Short mmCIF file of C-alpha atoms and ligand atoms in Angstrom, two decimals:
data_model
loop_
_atom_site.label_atom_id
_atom_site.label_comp_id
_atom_site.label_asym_id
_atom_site.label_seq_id
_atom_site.Cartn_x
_atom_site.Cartn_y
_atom_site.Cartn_z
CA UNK X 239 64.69 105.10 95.65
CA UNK X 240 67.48 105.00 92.98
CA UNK X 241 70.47 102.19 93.52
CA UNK X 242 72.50 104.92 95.07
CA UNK X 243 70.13 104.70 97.91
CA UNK X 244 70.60 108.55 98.45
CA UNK X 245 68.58 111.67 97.66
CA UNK X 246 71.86 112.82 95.85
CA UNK X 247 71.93 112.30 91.48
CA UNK X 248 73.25 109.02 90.26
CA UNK X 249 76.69 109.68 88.60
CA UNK X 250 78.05 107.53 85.76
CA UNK X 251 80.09 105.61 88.61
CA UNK X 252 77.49 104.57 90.58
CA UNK X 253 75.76 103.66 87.45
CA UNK X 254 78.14 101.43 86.49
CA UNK X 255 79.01 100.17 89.71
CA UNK X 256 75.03 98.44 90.12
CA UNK X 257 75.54 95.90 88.05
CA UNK X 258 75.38 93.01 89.41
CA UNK X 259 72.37 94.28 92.01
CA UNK X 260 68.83 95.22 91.74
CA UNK X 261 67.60 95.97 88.28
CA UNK X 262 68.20 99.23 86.43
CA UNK X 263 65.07 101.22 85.87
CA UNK X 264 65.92 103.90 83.34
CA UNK X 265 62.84 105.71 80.81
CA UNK X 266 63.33 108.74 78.37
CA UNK X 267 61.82 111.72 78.78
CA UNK X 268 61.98 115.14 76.45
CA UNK X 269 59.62 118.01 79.02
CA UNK X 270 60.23 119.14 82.25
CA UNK X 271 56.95 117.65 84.05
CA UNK X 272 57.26 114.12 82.63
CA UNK X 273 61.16 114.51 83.83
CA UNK X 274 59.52 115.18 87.65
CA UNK X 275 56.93 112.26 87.31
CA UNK X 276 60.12 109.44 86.13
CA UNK X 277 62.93 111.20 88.08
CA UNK X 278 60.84 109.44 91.21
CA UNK X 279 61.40 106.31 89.80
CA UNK X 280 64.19 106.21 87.46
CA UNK X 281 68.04 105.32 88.26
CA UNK X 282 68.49 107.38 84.55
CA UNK X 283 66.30 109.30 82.56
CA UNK X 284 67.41 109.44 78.65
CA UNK X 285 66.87 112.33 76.62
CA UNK X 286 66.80 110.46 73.43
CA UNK X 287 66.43 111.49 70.13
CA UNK X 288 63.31 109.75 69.94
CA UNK X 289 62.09 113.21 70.52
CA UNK X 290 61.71 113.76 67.10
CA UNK X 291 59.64 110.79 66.42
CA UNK X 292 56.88 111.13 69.69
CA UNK X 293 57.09 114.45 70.07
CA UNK X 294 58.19 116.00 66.70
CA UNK X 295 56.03 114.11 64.35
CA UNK X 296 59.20 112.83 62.09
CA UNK X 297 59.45 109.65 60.69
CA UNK X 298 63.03 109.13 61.92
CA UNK X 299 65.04 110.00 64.03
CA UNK X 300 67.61 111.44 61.50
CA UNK X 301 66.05 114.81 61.00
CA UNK X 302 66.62 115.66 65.09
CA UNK X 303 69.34 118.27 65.32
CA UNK X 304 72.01 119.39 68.13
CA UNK X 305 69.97 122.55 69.00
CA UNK X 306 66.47 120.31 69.20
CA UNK X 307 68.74 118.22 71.88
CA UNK X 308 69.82 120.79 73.92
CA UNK X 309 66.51 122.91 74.10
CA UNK X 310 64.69 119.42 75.49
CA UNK X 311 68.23 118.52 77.34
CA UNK X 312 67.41 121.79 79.39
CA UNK X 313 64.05 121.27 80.10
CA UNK X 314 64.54 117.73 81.19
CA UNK X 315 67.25 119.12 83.46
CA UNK X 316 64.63 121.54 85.62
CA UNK X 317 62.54 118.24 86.14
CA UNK X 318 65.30 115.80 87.68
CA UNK X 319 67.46 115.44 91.10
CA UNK X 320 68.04 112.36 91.62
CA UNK X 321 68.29 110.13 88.11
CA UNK X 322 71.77 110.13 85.79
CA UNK X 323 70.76 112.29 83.35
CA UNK X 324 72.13 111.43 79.74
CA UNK X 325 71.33 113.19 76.20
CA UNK X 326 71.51 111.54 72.99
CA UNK X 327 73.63 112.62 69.94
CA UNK X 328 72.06 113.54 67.11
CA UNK X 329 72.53 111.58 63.36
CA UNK X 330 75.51 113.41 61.78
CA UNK X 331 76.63 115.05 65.42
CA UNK X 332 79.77 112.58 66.23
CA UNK X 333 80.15 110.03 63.06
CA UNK X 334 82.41 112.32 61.29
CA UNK X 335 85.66 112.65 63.84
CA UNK X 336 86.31 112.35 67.29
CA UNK X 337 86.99 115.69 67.44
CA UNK X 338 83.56 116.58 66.52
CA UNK X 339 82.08 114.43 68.80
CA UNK X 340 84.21 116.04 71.61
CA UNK X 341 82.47 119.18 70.39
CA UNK X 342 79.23 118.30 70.39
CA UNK X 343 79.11 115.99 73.37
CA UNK X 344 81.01 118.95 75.30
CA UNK X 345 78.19 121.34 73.94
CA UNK X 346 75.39 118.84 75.17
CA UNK X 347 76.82 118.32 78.53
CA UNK X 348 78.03 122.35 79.02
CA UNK X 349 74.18 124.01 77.82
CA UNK X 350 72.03 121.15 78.96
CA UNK X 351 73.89 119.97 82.43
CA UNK X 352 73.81 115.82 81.49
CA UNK X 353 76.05 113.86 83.21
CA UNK X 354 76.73 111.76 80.14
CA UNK X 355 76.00 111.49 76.49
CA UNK X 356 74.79 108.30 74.32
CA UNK X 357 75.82 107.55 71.17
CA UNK X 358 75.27 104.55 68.36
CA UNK X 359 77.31 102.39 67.25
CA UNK X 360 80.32 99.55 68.35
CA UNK X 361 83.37 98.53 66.74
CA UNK X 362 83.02 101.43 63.98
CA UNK X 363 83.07 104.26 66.97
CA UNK X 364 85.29 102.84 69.47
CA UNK X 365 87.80 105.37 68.65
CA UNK X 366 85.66 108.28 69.01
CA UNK X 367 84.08 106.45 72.71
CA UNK X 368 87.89 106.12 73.49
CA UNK X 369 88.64 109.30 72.71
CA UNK X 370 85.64 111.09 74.47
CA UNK X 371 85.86 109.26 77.50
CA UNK X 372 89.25 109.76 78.44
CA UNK X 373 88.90 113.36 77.97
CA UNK X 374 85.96 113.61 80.60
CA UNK X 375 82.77 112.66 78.54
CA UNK X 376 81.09 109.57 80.41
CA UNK X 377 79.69 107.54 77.26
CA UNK X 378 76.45 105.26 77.46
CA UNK X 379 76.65 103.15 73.79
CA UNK X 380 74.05 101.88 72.00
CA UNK X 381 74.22 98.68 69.84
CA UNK X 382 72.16 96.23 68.11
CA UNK X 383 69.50 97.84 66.57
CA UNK X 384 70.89 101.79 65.86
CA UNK X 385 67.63 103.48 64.70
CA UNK X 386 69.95 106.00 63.32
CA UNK X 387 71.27 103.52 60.96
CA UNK X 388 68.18 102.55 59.33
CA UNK X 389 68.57 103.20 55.89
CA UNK X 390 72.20 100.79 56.18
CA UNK X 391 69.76 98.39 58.37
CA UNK X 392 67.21 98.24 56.36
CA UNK X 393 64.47 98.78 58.50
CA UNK X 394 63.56 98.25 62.42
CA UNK X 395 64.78 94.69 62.27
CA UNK X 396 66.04 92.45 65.22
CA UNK X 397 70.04 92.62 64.99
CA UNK X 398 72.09 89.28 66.11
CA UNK X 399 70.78 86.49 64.55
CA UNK X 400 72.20 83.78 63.63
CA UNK X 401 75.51 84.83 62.11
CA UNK X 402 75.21 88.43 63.03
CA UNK X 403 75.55 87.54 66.42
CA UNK X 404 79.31 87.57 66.28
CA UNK X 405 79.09 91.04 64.85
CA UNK X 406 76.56 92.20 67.69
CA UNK X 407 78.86 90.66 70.59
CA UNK X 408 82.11 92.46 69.08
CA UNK X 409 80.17 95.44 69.12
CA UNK X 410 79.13 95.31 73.14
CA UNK X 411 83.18 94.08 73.52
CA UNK X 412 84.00 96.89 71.93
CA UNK X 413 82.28 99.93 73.60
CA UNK X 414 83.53 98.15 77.11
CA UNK X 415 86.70 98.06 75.79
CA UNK X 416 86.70 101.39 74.74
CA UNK X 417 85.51 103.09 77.88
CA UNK X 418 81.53 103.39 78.20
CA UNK X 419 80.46 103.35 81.18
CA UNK X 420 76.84 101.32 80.09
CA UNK X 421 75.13 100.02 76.63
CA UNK X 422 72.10 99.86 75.62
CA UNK X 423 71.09 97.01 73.73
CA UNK X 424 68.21 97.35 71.57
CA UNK X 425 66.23 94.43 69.36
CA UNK X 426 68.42 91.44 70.46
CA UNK X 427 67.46 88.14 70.85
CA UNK X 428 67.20 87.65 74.40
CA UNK X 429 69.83 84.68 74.71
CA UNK X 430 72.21 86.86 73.17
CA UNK X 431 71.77 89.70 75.43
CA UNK X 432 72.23 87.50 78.43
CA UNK X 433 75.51 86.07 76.38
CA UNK X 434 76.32 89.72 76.41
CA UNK X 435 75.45 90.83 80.16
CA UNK X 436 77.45 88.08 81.32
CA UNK X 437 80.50 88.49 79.09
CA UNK X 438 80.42 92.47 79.83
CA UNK X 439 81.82 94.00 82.62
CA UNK X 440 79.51 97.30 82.25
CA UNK X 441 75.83 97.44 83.04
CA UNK X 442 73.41 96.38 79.67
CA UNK X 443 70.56 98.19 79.22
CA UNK X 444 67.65 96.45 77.29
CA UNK X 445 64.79 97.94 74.85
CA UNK X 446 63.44 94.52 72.88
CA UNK X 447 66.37 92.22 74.64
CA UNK X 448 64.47 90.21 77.18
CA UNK X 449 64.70 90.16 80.96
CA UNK X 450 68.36 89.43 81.26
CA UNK X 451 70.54 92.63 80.75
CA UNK X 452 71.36 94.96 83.94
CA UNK X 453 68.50 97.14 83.31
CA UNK X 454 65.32 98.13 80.76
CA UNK X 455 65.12 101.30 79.05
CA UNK X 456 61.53 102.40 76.98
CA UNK X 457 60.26 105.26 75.31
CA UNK X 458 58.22 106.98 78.20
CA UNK X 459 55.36 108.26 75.74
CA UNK X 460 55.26 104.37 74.48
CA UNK X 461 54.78 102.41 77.56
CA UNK X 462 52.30 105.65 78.54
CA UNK X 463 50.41 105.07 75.69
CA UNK X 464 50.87 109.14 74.66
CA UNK X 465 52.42 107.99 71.14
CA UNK X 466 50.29 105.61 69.39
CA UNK X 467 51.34 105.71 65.96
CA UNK X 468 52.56 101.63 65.96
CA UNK X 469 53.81 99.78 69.41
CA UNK X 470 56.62 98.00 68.78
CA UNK X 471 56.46 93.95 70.46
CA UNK X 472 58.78 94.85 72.92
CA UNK X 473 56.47 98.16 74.46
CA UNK X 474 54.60 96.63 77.62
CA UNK X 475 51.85 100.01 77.74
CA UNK X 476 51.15 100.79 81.34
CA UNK X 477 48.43 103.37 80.21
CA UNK X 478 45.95 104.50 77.63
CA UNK X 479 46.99 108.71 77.47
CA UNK X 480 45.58 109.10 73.65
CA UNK X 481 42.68 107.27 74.72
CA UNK X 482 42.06 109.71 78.16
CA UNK X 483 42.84 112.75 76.15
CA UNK X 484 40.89 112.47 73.33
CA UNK X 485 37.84 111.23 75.59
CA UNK X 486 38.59 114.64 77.97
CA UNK X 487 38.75 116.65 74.28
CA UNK X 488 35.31 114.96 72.98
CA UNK X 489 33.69 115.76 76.60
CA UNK X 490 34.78 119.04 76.62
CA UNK X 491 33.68 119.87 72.85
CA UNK X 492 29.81 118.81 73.72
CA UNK X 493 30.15 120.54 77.07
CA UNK X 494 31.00 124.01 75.29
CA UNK X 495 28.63 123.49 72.39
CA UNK X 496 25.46 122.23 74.99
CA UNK X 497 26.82 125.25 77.37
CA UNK X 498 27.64 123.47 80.28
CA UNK X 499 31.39 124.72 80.45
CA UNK X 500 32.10 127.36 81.93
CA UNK X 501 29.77 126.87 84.56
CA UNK X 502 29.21 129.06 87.57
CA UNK X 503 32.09 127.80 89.71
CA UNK X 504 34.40 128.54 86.79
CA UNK X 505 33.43 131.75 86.00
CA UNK X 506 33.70 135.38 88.04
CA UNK X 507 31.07 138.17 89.54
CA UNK X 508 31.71 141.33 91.15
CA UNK X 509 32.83 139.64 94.66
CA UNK X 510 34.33 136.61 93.35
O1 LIG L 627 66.19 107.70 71.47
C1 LIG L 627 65.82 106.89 72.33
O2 LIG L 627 64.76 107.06 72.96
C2 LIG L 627 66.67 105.73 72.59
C3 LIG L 627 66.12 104.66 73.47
C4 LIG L 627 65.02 103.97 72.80
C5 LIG L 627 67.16 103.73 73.94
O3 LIG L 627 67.74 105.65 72.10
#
């Protein structure tokens, strides 16, 4: 049962308006089955642009494009009705004006039917979360560690230490300020993400920033164990998928070689 307590979607609203209560369960997903399997669970399901990383074999996410978005934004919607559904904006998709991120957000929400977008970033795109949500765009943000922002980063490093934590709490301040209805916070120290859930008025959504935002957010193919390529410190796995598949793949190769697949119950005669 999602905090709404209904069989109805969570809206942006409601969202928002758990804070305070029971955690926040939310997971990404990019297909439509794996949408049915965490829409049972989840108050919102992210289509993030992780995508390109678990599912597209890139080594960013800065190669995922609007069009990549929508096609998995669409088959994530067939899969949910309950969860808030929200789709990320691509690198390049919203940094330039808030005019194009009106345009693209309005494009997401239009072909793929999300509720809301997400998009990184704090006190450099408070205008543009301003902007979008007063014109009818619910905004999750997304601050700390912006994987889109790598190459300025330098790397997948924790964000908020030590000085930088004034920068990182200006940021969450910001998006609030500016109108999202949630933020995610990703690779903060944990004492600074409580610092932050307490001092923000909007749910906090933590990847790698302890146990005491509003909710948790992971990548569902990491905690599944489906994308094993590195696990980050902060990925709890709740199952081994590589590990079944490729044990399923090796038992079916020696079955087919020693001719025990098909066997008569999967195969057809005249009658049946
Ligand atoms: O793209 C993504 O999956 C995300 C989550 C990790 C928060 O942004």
């Amino acid at each position: 049962m999602s905090a709404t307590g209904s069989g109805a979607a969570m809206t942006p609203s409601q969202f928002m308006a758990a804070k305070g209560g029971a955690p926040l369960v939310c997971l990404t997903a990019y297909t439509t089955p794996v949408a049915k399997i965490v829409d049972e669970v989840c108050d919102l399901v992210l289509v993030g642009d992780s995508v390109g990383m678990v599912l597209h074999g890139m080594d960013s996410t800065l190669g995922v494009t609007m069009d990549m978005m929508v096609m998995h934004g669409k088959a994530v919607a067939r899969g949910l009705s309950r969860s808030l559904m929200v789709v990320d904006m691509p690198f390049g998709s919203y940094e330039e004006s808030p005019q194009q991120a009106f345009r693209n957000a309005a494009r997401l929400m239009r072909e793929t039917g999300a509720a809301a977008v997400k998009l990184e970033g704090g006190e450099s795109m408070e205008e543009t979360i301003r902007f979008l949500a007063s014109r009818s765009i619910p905004v999750m943000a997304h601050v700390g560690l912006t994987p889109q922002a790598i190459n300025t980063l330098g790397g997948y490093k924790v964000q908020g230490r030590g000085e930088d934590r004034a920068r990182v709490l200006a940021d969450a301040q910001a998006v609030e300020r500016a109108g999202a209805f949630s933020v995610v916070l990703e690779k903060v120290p944990s004492r600074l993400s409580e610092e932050i859930t307490q001092a923000l008025s909007i749910p906090t959504i933590g990847i790698g920033a302890g146990s005491g935002t509003d909710g948790q957010v992971l990548v569902v193919d990491d905690m599944l164990g489906l994308f094993d390529m590195f696990k980050p410190k902060f990925v709890k796995r709740y199952a081994s998928l590589v590990e079944d598949a490729r044990a399923a793949v090796t038992a079916y190769g020696e079955d087919v070689r020693a001719r025990r697949f098909p066997a008569p119950e999967h195969s057809f005669d005249d009658e049946t």
